[in-house]
Coordinates of C-alpha atoms in Angstrom, one line a residue:
M1 CA 102.0 174.2 126.3
D2 CA 100.5 171.8 128.8
L3 CA 102.6 172.4 131.9
R4 CA 101.3 171.4 135.4
V5 CA 102.7 173.4 138.4
R6 CA 102.1 172.5 142.0
R7 CA 103.5 174.5 145.0
D8 CA 104.0 172.8 148.4
D9 CA 103.9 174.5 151.8
D10 CA 107.7 173.9 152.2
G11 CA 108.4 176.1 149.2
S12 CA 109.0 173.2 146.8
I13 CA 107.7 173.6 143.3
W14 CA 106.6 170.5 141.2
L15 CA 106.7 170.7 137.4
R16 CA 105.4 168.0 135.1
H17 CA 104.1 167.8 131.5
G18 CA 100.3 167.4 131.2
E19 CA 100.7 164.7 128.5
S20 CA 101.3 161.2 129.7
L21 CA 104.1 159.1 128.4
A22 CA 102.9 157.0 125.5
T23 CA 103.1 153.2 125.5
F24 CA 106.0 151.5 123.8
E25 CA 107.6 148.1 123.3
P26 CA 110.1 147.7 126.2
T27 CA 113.0 145.9 124.5
I28 CA 115.4 147.3 121.9
L29 CA 115.5 144.0 119.9
S30 CA 111.8 144.3 119.2
H31 CA 112.3 147.7 117.7
I32 CA 115.3 146.4 115.6
R33 CA 113.0 143.6 114.3
N34 CA 110.3 146.1 113.4
Q35 CA 112.7 148.3 111.5
A36 CA 114.2 145.3 109.7
E37 CA 110.7 144.3 108.6
A38 CA 109.7 147.8 107.5
Q39 CA 112.9 149.0 105.8
P40 CA 115.4 146.1 105.5
D41 CA 117.8 147.8 103.1
K42 CA 118.0 151.2 104.9
V43 CA 121.4 151.9 106.4
A44 CA 121.2 151.8 110.2
Y45 CA 124.8 152.6 111.1
A46 CA 127.8 153.8 109.1
R47 CA 131.4 154.6 109.7
R48 CA 134.3 155.8 107.5
G49 CA 137.0 153.3 106.6
P50 CA 140.6 153.7 107.5
G51 CA 141.8 157.3 107.1
G52 CA 138.4 158.8 107.7
A53 CA 136.7 161.7 105.9
V54 CA 139.9 163.8 105.5
A55 CA 141.4 160.9 103.5
G56 CA 138.3 160.4 101.5
A57 CA 137.6 157.0 102.9
P58 CA 134.2 155.5 101.9
W59 CA 131.4 154.7 104.4
Q60 CA 131.2 151.2 105.7
T61 CA 127.5 150.4 106.5
I62 CA 125.1 148.0 108.2
T63 CA 121.5 147.8 107.0
Y64 CA 118.6 147.1 109.2
S65 CA 118.2 143.5 108.0
Q66 CA 121.9 142.9 108.6
L67 CA 121.6 144.6 112.0
R68 CA 118.8 142.2 113.0
D69 CA 120.5 139.1 111.8
Q70 CA 123.9 139.9 113.4
V71 CA 122.4 141.1 116.7
E72 CA 120.4 137.9 116.9
A73 CA 123.5 135.8 116.1
I74 CA 125.5 137.4 118.9
A75 CA 122.6 137.1 121.3
S76 CA 122.4 133.4 120.5
W77 CA 126.1 132.9 121.2
F78 CA 125.7 134.5 124.6
Q79 CA 122.5 132.6 125.3
A80 CA 124.2 129.3 124.5
R81 CA 126.7 130.0 127.3
G82 CA 124.0 130.8 129.9
A83 CA 125.4 134.4 130.1
R84 CA 122.2 136.2 131.1
G85 CA 122.9 138.5 134.0
Q86 CA 126.7 138.4 133.4
V87 CA 128.7 141.5 132.5
L88 CA 130.4 142.5 129.3
L89 CA 133.0 145.3 129.7
I90 CA 133.4 147.3 126.5
L91 CA 136.9 148.7 126.3
T92 CA 137.0 150.6 123.0
G93 CA 135.1 153.5 121.4
N94 CA 132.4 154.0 118.9
S95 CA 132.4 151.6 115.9
L96 CA 130.2 149.3 113.9
A97 CA 131.6 146.3 115.9
H98 CA 130.7 148.1 119.1
V99 CA 127.1 148.6 117.9
L100 CA 126.7 144.8 117.2
I101 CA 128.3 143.5 120.4
R102 CA 126.4 146.0 122.6
L103 CA 123.0 145.4 121.1
G104 CA 123.6 141.6 120.8
A105 CA 124.6 141.4 124.5
M106 CA 121.6 143.4 125.6
A107 CA 119.3 141.2 123.5
A108 CA 120.6 138.2 125.4
G109 CA 120.2 139.8 128.8
V110 CA 123.9 140.4 129.2
I111 CA 124.7 143.6 131.1
I112 CA 127.0 145.9 129.1
C113 CA 129.4 148.3 130.8
P114 CA 131.2 150.6 128.3
V115 CA 134.2 152.6 129.6
S116 CA 135.9 155.7 128.3
A117 CA 138.8 155.1 125.9
G118 CA 141.0 157.0 128.4
Y119 CA 140.6 154.1 130.9
V120 CA 142.9 151.9 128.7
A121 CA 145.0 154.5 126.8
A122 CA 148.7 154.2 126.7
G123 CA 150.3 156.5 129.2
G124 CA 147.1 156.7 131.2
D125 CA 146.3 156.1 134.8
F126 CA 144.7 152.6 135.1
S127 CA 143.5 153.1 138.6
R128 CA 139.9 153.8 137.4
L129 CA 140.0 150.7 135.2
E130 CA 141.1 148.6 138.1
Y131 CA 138.4 150.1 140.2
V132 CA 135.7 149.4 137.6
L133 CA 136.9 145.8 137.1
K134 CA 136.4 145.1 140.8
L135 CA 133.0 146.9 140.8
V136 CA 131.3 145.2 137.9
Q137 CA 133.2 141.9 137.8
P138 CA 132.9 141.2 134.1
T139 CA 132.7 137.7 132.6
F140 CA 133.4 139.1 129.1
L141 CA 135.5 141.9 127.7
F142 CA 135.3 143.4 124.2
A143 CA 138.0 145.4 122.4
E144 CA 138.1 146.4 118.7
T145 CA 141.7 145.1 118.6
T146 CA 144.1 143.7 121.1
A147 CA 146.5 146.5 120.2
Q148 CA 144.1 149.1 121.5
I149 CA 144.2 147.6 125.0
A150 CA 147.8 146.5 125.0
A151 CA 148.9 149.3 127.4
A152 CA 146.6 147.9 130.1
E153 CA 147.5 144.3 129.4
G154 CA 149.1 143.7 132.8
L155 CA 145.8 144.5 134.5
L156 CA 143.4 143.0 132.0
A157 CA 145.4 139.7 131.7
R158 CA 144.5 139.0 135.3
E159 CA 140.8 138.9 134.4
P160 CA 139.5 135.3 134.2
G161 CA 136.8 136.2 131.6
T162 CA 136.7 135.9 127.8
L163 CA 138.2 138.6 125.7
I164 CA 136.2 139.2 122.5
V165 CA 138.0 141.1 119.7
A166 CA 136.9 142.3 116.3
E167 CA 140.5 141.9 115.1
A168 CA 143.3 140.1 116.8
S169 CA 146.5 141.9 116.2
R170 CA 148.2 139.5 118.6
Q171 CA 147.4 135.9 119.1
D172 CA 148.9 135.3 122.6
W173 CA 146.0 136.7 124.6
A174 CA 144.6 133.9 126.7
G175 CA 140.8 133.2 126.4
T176 CA 140.3 135.3 123.3
E177 CA 137.3 134.9 121.0
N178 CA 136.9 136.6 117.6
L179 CA 133.8 138.6 117.0
G180 CA 133.5 136.7 113.7
T181 CA 132.8 133.5 115.6
L182 CA 129.9 135.2 117.3
L183 CA 128.5 136.5 114.1
A184 CA 128.7 133.1 112.5
T185 CA 126.4 131.6 115.2
S186 CA 123.1 130.3 113.9
P187 CA 120.3 132.3 115.5
A188 CA 118.6 130.3 118.2
V189 CA 115.3 128.8 117.2
Y190 CA 114.0 130.3 120.4
L191 CA 115.9 133.4 121.5
Q192 CA 114.7 134.2 125.0
S193 CA 113.5 137.7 125.4
A194 CA 115.5 139.9 127.8
D195 CA 113.7 141.1 130.9
P196 CA 113.0 144.8 130.2
D197 CA 113.2 145.6 133.9
A198 CA 116.5 143.8 134.7
A199 CA 119.8 145.7 134.5
A200 CA 120.8 146.1 130.8
A201 CA 123.7 148.5 131.2
Y202 CA 126.0 149.7 133.9
M203 CA 126.7 153.3 132.9
L204 CA 129.5 155.0 134.7
T205 CA 129.3 158.5 136.1
S206 CA 132.0 161.0 135.2
G207 CA 133.7 160.7 138.6
S208 CA 134.4 164.4 138.7
T209 CA 133.7 164.4 142.4
G210 CA 135.3 161.1 143.3
K211 CA 135.4 157.6 141.9
P212 CA 132.8 156.9 139.2
K213 CA 129.6 155.2 140.3
A214 CA 127.9 152.6 138.2
V215 CA 124.2 153.3 137.3
P216 CA 122.2 150.2 136.5
Q217 CA 119.9 151.1 133.5
S218 CA 117.2 148.8 132.4
Q219 CA 115.8 148.6 128.9
R220 CA 112.6 150.1 130.1
M221 CA 114.4 153.1 131.6
I222 CA 116.3 153.6 128.4
L223 CA 113.2 153.3 126.2
S224 CA 111.1 155.5 128.5
N225 CA 113.7 158.2 128.0
L226 CA 113.8 157.7 124.3
H227 CA 110.1 158.0 124.0
Q228 CA 109.9 161.0 126.3
A229 CA 112.2 162.8 123.9
W230 CA 110.4 161.5 120.8
Q231 CA 107.0 162.9 122.1
M232 CA 108.4 166.3 122.6
L233 CA 110.8 166.7 119.7
G234 CA 109.3 164.3 117.3
K235 CA 110.4 164.2 113.7
A236 CA 112.3 167.5 114.1
A237 CA 114.8 165.5 116.2
G238 CA 115.9 163.6 113.1
W239 CA 116.3 160.2 114.9
S240 CA 114.3 158.6 112.0
D241 CA 116.4 160.6 109.5
L242 CA 120.2 161.1 109.2
M243 CA 122.4 161.7 112.2
L244 CA 126.1 162.4 112.5
D245 CA 127.5 162.1 116.1
W246 CA 130.9 161.8 117.8
L247 CA 129.7 161.7 121.5
P248 CA 131.2 158.6 123.1
W249 CA 128.9 155.7 123.8
S250 CA 130.4 155.3 127.3
H251 CA 128.4 158.4 128.2
A252 CA 124.7 158.5 128.5
S253 CA 124.1 161.2 125.9
G254 CA 126.2 159.4 123.3
A255 CA 124.5 156.1 124.0
F256 CA 121.1 157.8 123.6
N257 CA 121.9 158.5 119.9
L258 CA 123.1 155.0 119.3
Y259 CA 119.8 153.6 120.7
A260 CA 117.6 156.3 119.0
A261 CA 118.7 155.2 115.5
A262 CA 117.7 151.6 116.1
V263 CA 114.5 152.4 117.8
F264 CA 113.2 155.1 115.5
G265 CA 114.7 153.8 112.2
G266 CA 117.3 156.5 111.4
T267 CA 120.8 156.3 110.0
L268 CA 123.6 157.1 112.4
Y269 CA 126.9 158.2 110.8
I270 CA 129.6 157.6 113.3
D271 CA 131.8 160.7 113.4
D272 CA 135.5 160.1 114.3
G273 CA 136.0 163.8 114.8
K274 CA 135.9 165.6 118.1
P275 CA 135.7 169.3 119.1
V276 CA 139.5 169.6 119.7
P277 CA 142.0 171.2 117.4
G278 CA 143.0 168.9 114.5
L279 CA 140.3 166.3 115.1
F280 CA 137.5 168.7 114.4
D281 CA 138.6 168.7 110.7
E282 CA 137.1 165.2 110.5
T283 CA 133.8 166.5 111.6
I284 CA 133.8 169.4 109.1
A285 CA 134.7 167.0 106.3
N286 CA 131.8 164.7 107.3
L287 CA 129.4 167.7 107.4
R288 CA 130.4 168.6 103.8
D289 CA 129.2 165.2 102.8
I290 CA 126.0 164.7 104.9
P291 CA 123.2 167.3 104.9
L292 CA 121.6 166.8 108.3
A293 CA 118.1 167.6 109.5
Y294 CA 119.4 167.4 113.1
F295 CA 122.8 168.3 114.6
C296 CA 124.0 167.7 118.1
N297 CA 127.2 168.8 119.8
V298 CA 128.6 170.3 123.0
P299 CA 129.0 174.1 123.2
L300 CA 132.8 173.9 122.5
G301 CA 132.0 172.1 119.3
Y302 CA 129.4 174.7 118.3
G303 CA 132.1 177.4 118.8
M304 CA 134.4 175.6 116.5
L305 CA 131.6 175.0 114.0
V306 CA 130.8 178.8 113.9
E307 CA 134.4 179.5 113.0
A308 CA 134.3 177.0 110.1
L309 CA 130.9 178.1 108.8
Q310 CA 131.9 181.7 108.8
Q311 CA 134.9 180.9 106.6
D312 CA 133.3 178.5 104.1
E313 CA 130.2 179.5 102.1
A314 CA 129.8 176.0 100.5
L315 CA 129.9 174.4 104.0
R316 CA 127.2 176.8 105.2
A317 CA 125.0 175.9 102.2
T318 CA 125.2 172.2 102.9
F319 CA 124.9 172.5 106.6
F320 CA 121.7 174.6 106.6
S321 CA 120.1 172.9 103.5
R322 CA 117.9 170.5 105.5
L323 CA 118.5 171.5 109.1
R324 CA 115.5 171.6 111.3
L325 CA 116.9 171.3 114.8
M326 CA 120.2 172.0 116.6
L327 CA 120.8 170.5 120.1
Y328 CA 123.6 171.2 122.5
G329 CA 124.4 169.8 125.9
G330 CA 127.0 169.4 128.6
A331 CA 127.4 173.1 129.4
G332 CA 125.7 176.4 128.6
L333 CA 126.0 177.8 125.1
S334 CA 127.2 181.3 124.9
Q335 CA 124.8 183.9 123.5
P336 CA 127.3 185.1 120.8
V337 CA 127.7 181.6 119.4
M338 CA 123.9 181.1 119.3
D339 CA 123.4 184.5 117.7
A340 CA 126.1 183.8 115.0
L341 CA 124.5 180.4 114.2
Q342 CA 121.0 182.0 113.8
T343 CA 122.3 184.9 111.7
M344 CA 123.9 182.4 109.3
A345 CA 120.7 180.3 109.3
V346 CA 118.6 183.3 108.2
D347 CA 121.1 184.2 105.5
A348 CA 121.3 180.6 104.2
C349 CA 117.6 179.5 104.4
G350 CA 115.6 182.6 105.3
Y351 CA 114.5 181.5 108.8
R352 CA 115.9 180.7 112.2
V353 CA 116.5 177.0 113.0
M354 CA 115.2 175.7 116.3
M355 CA 118.0 175.5 118.9
T356 CA 117.3 173.3 121.8
T357 CA 119.0 171.9 124.8
G358 CA 118.0 169.9 127.8
Y359 CA 119.0 168.6 131.1
G360 CA 119.7 165.1 132.3
L361 CA 122.2 162.8 133.9
T362 CA 123.4 159.3 133.8
E363 CA 121.0 158.6 136.6
S364 CA 118.0 159.7 134.5
S365 CA 119.2 157.7 131.5
S366 CA 120.0 160.9 129.5
G367 CA 118.2 164.2 129.0
C368 CA 114.7 164.3 130.5
M369 CA 114.1 168.0 130.4
A370 CA 114.3 170.0 127.2
I371 CA 113.4 173.2 125.4
Y372 CA 110.5 172.2 123.2
F373 CA 108.7 175.5 123.0
P374 CA 109.6 178.8 121.2
T375 CA 112.2 180.9 123.1
D376 CA 115.4 182.8 122.5
L377 CA 116.6 182.2 126.0
V378 CA 119.5 179.9 126.8
G379 CA 118.3 177.4 129.4
I380 CA 117.4 173.8 130.2
G381 CA 113.7 173.8 129.4
L382 CA 111.0 171.9 131.2
P383 CA 110.1 168.3 132.0
M384 CA 109.2 165.8 129.3
P385 CA 106.2 163.5 129.6
G386 CA 106.5 161.0 132.5
V387 CA 109.0 163.1 134.4
E388 CA 108.3 164.9 137.6
T389 CA 110.7 167.7 138.5
R390 CA 110.8 168.8 142.1
L391 CA 112.5 172.2 142.7
V392 CA 113.6 172.6 146.3
P393 CA 114.4 176.2 147.2
L394 CA 117.9 177.3 148.1
E395 CA 118.9 180.4 150.0
D396 CA 118.7 182.7 146.9
D397 CA 116.6 182.7 143.8
R398 CA 117.8 179.2 142.8
Y399 CA 116.3 175.8 143.3
E400 CA 117.9 172.3 143.5
I401 CA 116.7 170.0 140.8
R402 CA 115.2 166.7 141.9
L403 CA 113.7 164.1 139.5
R404 CA 111.2 161.2 139.6
G405 CA 110.0 159.0 136.7
P406 CA 110.3 155.7 134.8
N407 CA 113.7 156.8 133.3
V408 CA 115.3 157.5 136.7
M409 CA 117.5 154.9 138.4
R410 CA 116.6 153.1 141.6
G411 CA 120.1 153.1 143.1
Y412 CA 123.8 152.7 142.4
L413 CA 125.6 149.3 141.9
H414 CA 127.1 147.9 145.2
N415 CA 126.9 151.3 146.9
L416 CA 124.2 151.3 149.5
K417 CA 125.5 154.5 151.2
A418 CA 125.4 156.6 148.0
S419 CA 122.1 155.0 147.0
S420 CA 120.5 155.9 150.3
E421 CA 121.7 159.5 150.1
A422 CA 120.6 159.9 146.5
F423 CA 116.9 160.2 147.1
D424 CA 114.7 162.5 149.2
E425 CA 111.7 161.7 151.3
Q426 CA 109.5 162.0 148.2
G427 CA 111.5 159.4 146.3
C428 CA 113.1 162.0 144.0
F429 CA 116.7 161.6 142.8
I430 CA 118.7 164.5 144.3
T431 CA 120.8 165.8 141.3
G432 CA 122.9 168.3 143.2
D433 CA 122.3 170.8 140.3
A434 CA 120.7 174.2 140.7
A435 CA 118.3 176.1 138.4
R436 CA 116.3 179.3 138.4
F437 CA 113.2 180.4 136.5
H438 CA 113.7 182.8 133.6
D439 CA 110.5 184.4 134.9
P440 CA 109.3 183.3 138.4
E441 CA 105.9 184.6 137.5
D442 CA 105.7 182.5 134.3
P443 CA 107.2 179.0 134.8
S444 CA 106.3 178.2 131.2
Q445 CA 109.3 180.2 130.0
G446 CA 111.4 177.4 131.4
L447 CA 114.4 177.0 133.7
A448 CA 118.0 178.2 133.4
Y449 CA 120.9 176.2 134.7
A450 CA 122.5 177.8 137.8
G451 CA 125.4 175.6 138.6
R452 CA 126.5 172.3 140.2
L453 CA 126.3 172.7 144.0
V454 CA 129.2 170.4 144.8
E455 CA 131.5 172.5 142.6
E456 CA 130.8 175.7 144.4
F457 CA 133.4 176.9 146.8
K458 CA 134.4 179.6 149.2
L459 CA 137.0 182.3 149.0
N460 CA 139.0 182.7 152.2
S461 CA 136.6 185.6 153.1
G462 CA 133.8 183.1 153.4
T463 CA 132.2 184.3 150.1
W464 CA 130.5 181.5 148.1
V465 CA 131.4 181.3 144.4
R466 CA 128.9 179.8 142.0
S467 CA 131.6 178.4 139.8
G468 CA 129.4 177.1 137.0
A469 CA 127.8 180.5 136.4
V470 CA 131.1 182.3 136.6
R471 CA 132.9 179.9 134.2
A472 CA 130.1 180.2 131.7
Q473 CA 130.0 184.0 131.7
L474 CA 133.8 184.3 131.6
L475 CA 134.1 181.8 128.8
A476 CA 131.5 183.8 126.8
A477 CA 133.5 187.0 127.4
L478 CA 136.8 185.5 126.3
S479 CA 135.4 183.4 123.3
P480 CA 136.6 182.5 120.8
L481 CA 140.2 183.1 122.0
V482 CA 139.6 180.6 124.8
S483 CA 137.9 177.2 124.5
D484 CA 137.6 176.3 128.2
I485 CA 138.4 177.5 131.7
L486 CA 139.7 176.2 135.0
L487 CA 138.3 178.5 137.7
C488 CA 140.6 178.9 140.7
G489 CA 140.2 180.5 144.1
I490 CA 139.4 177.9 146.7
N491 CA 140.6 179.4 150.0
E492 CA 142.2 182.3 148.2
N493 CA 141.6 186.1 148.4
Y494 CA 140.2 186.3 144.9
L495 CA 139.2 184.4 141.8
A496 CA 141.7 183.7 138.9
A497 CA 141.5 181.4 135.9
L498 CA 143.7 179.1 133.8
L499 CA 142.7 179.2 130.2
V500 CA 142.7 176.6 127.4
P501 CA 143.7 178.5 124.3
N502 CA 141.7 178.2 121.0
A503 CA 144.7 177.8 118.7
T504 CA 142.8 178.6 115.6
A505 CA 141.3 181.8 116.8
I506 CA 144.6 182.9 118.4
A507 CA 146.5 182.2 115.1
E508 CA 144.0 184.5 113.3
V509 CA 144.8 187.3 115.8
L510 CA 148.6 186.8 115.9
G511 CA 149.3 185.6 112.4
D512 CA 152.9 184.3 112.1
D513 CA 153.7 185.5 115.6
A514 CA 151.5 182.7 117.0
R515 CA 154.3 180.2 116.4
T516 CA 156.7 181.8 118.9
G517 CA 156.5 182.5 122.6
S518 CA 153.8 182.2 125.2
P519 CA 150.5 183.5 123.9
M520 CA 150.0 185.8 126.9
E521 CA 153.3 187.5 126.1
H522 CA 152.1 188.8 122.7
P523 CA 151.0 192.4 123.1
K524 CA 148.1 192.2 120.7
L525 CA 146.5 189.1 122.3
R526 CA 147.2 190.4 125.8
A527 CA 145.5 193.7 125.0
M528 CA 142.4 191.9 123.6
L529 CA 142.2 189.6 126.7
A530 CA 142.7 192.6 129.0
E531 CA 139.9 194.5 127.3
R532 CA 137.5 191.6 127.4
L533 CA 138.4 190.8 131.1
A534 CA 137.7 194.5 132.0
A535 CA 134.3 194.3 130.3
Y536 CA 133.5 191.1 132.1
N537 CA 134.5 192.5 135.5
A538 CA 132.6 195.7 134.9
A539 CA 129.4 193.6 134.4
N540 CA 130.3 191.2 137.3
P541 CA 131.9 193.4 140.0
G542 CA 131.2 191.3 143.1
N543 CA 134.0 189.6 144.9
S544 CA 132.3 186.2 144.1
S545 CA 132.5 186.8 140.4
V546 CA 135.3 189.3 139.5
I547 CA 138.4 187.7 138.0
R548 CA 141.7 189.2 139.1
R549 CA 144.2 187.2 137.1
L550 CA 144.4 185.0 133.9
A551 CA 147.0 182.7 132.5
F552 CA 147.1 180.1 129.7
M553 CA 147.6 176.5 130.7
E554 CA 151.2 175.4 130.2
R555 CA 149.9 172.2 128.7
L556 CA 146.5 171.3 127.3
P557 CA 144.2 169.2 129.5
D558 CA 145.1 165.5 129.2
P559 CA 142.2 163.1 128.7
Q560 CA 144.4 160.1 129.7
R561 CA 144.8 161.7 133.1
H562 CA 141.0 162.2 133.2
E563 CA 141.3 166.0 133.0
I564 CA 138.8 166.0 130.1
S565 CA 135.3 164.5 130.4
D566 CA 133.8 162.3 127.7
K567 CA 132.0 165.4 126.5
G568 CA 135.2 167.3 126.0
T569 CA 134.9 169.7 129.0
I570 CA 137.4 170.2 131.7
N571 CA 137.1 168.1 134.9
Q572 CA 137.6 170.9 137.3
R573 CA 138.6 169.0 140.4
I574 CA 141.0 166.6 138.8
T575 CA 142.6 169.2 136.6
A576 CA 143.2 171.5 139.6
E577 CA 144.8 168.6 141.5
H578 CA 147.3 168.0 138.6
R579 CA 148.4 171.7 138.3
P580 CA 149.3 173.0 141.7
D581 CA 152.4 174.9 140.3
E582 CA 150.4 176.6 137.6
I583 CA 147.7 177.7 140.1
A584 CA 150.4 178.9 142.5
A585 CA 151.9 181.0 139.8
L586 CA 148.5 182.7 139.4
Y587 CA 148.6 183.8 143.0
A588 CA 152.3 184.7 143.2
A589 CA 153.2 187.9 145.0
E590 CA 155.1 189.0 141.9
P591 CA 153.5 187.3 138.9
T592 CA 155.5 186.6 135.7
A593 CA 154.7 188.0 132.2
A594 CA 152.7 184.9 131.5
V595 CA 150.0 186.1 134.0
L596 CA 147.5 188.9 133.0
C597 CA 146.4 191.0 136.0
A598 CA 143.2 193.0 136.0
D599 CA 143.6 196.7 136.4

């Protein structure tokens, strides 16, 4: 491994890869044209028809030659309207139409801004949508159908821009244009090339610590990030092969896979499943159909996958038949889940499959650190080519992560204060995340994630709680009975937690009894949780980590209230704000039977 390490007098440690970032063509359209020339009939993107995999619907596809022609047609439509530098707000989720409008707009120099489906969902809170509309001031809006955005009609109807729809279920929306009209546009004789250094996308941050910020990403930033990853993970990553992915394209990591297919010539199968009960059946049905070389998911999805694989020999055989690489992101993967996956891999194909993860943010385009070296340790890896990582020492054995490179943003949209505070004196982006070395004497073993600093809090004793590390360890201890955790304790005497139940795992434990009563009131489940909590507390006895009480959430986290991030994990701050009564019950002087108290 060619790792360069530099230590400054102030205690900062600089890490960079010794290999330089390779040269590349800086616009996505040039890559699409190259792929269309080299493999015109290869499928670039595919999605199931109505009903999805569970209903046996066939795949609907776009080949590379079709992709080139349709992207150029859409770009020509925008160009004819002088739309370069204007904004297209994308209001609906992953689809073939989304691929075309997104890439066509970018090819014309139109800035795309995709928002989470929860921004426009029925019953949702539209305050974030209103905020984003004011922030990015779109000239164009895109929706798959008018029905999908009908709940937000009162807000969207006030926008003066053009609404582009793939299917108009209602005809009374003013200023509506059908996507078919764009696709029927004759490609311009001279299609102006987009400026690779101009803003190509406004990607929104999660907003977990306040209102979302818009990160301007240029095509050069995006393609730098893609080629950084390609140099490190290469063909093992499968971006030139078959991919199946559900991650939303409103999020940087989901958008990465969308772009990677077009740039490296792979086939991306759009998965309409998600790692939540009921919807994950769609993912499993797709995995029965598509033997992948590369699989990507969040840790929650891997936990659900392990359960399905353990119960289905045929699924295991298909899943591991071509698998070369598994990638996870968004949170730490529990060691038991990793061990179970590798045990099944050895049984199925005789060897362990490389498991990797990385580290990145919207501000760094996507992941820019990764595990690309042999290791059994769960961590975030080391920098990819072209990235400089500055590690600034904290008060303990941790360091704050700071980044510099061609994939890193230059500032937030219309937010001078946040932009000025986002960079240090060395020009590095201040991530607010902490890491530690697996072995301080051997940096080549990589870094482990050690929490998000802004999410850390104090008990009323003044003791700091590293919430990220505590949540990860407690979740590992309670898995698979629990799928996520809301850690509580700000200004309280002790830590407690609200649990998201894993209905499938609990049903296996309780059998028919799972259908009645609160899960915590079932003696068998309560005893299992008490035993696991005792083991966790024995291993983590300090006041900053021991958990005194547990309870299951009265209702599952609601994505329409922004309690769930695009990656399927709990938004800690917002969820806590929405559940004061449940948190108060955890700390009641005389807790009910729905609360489990540690001995």
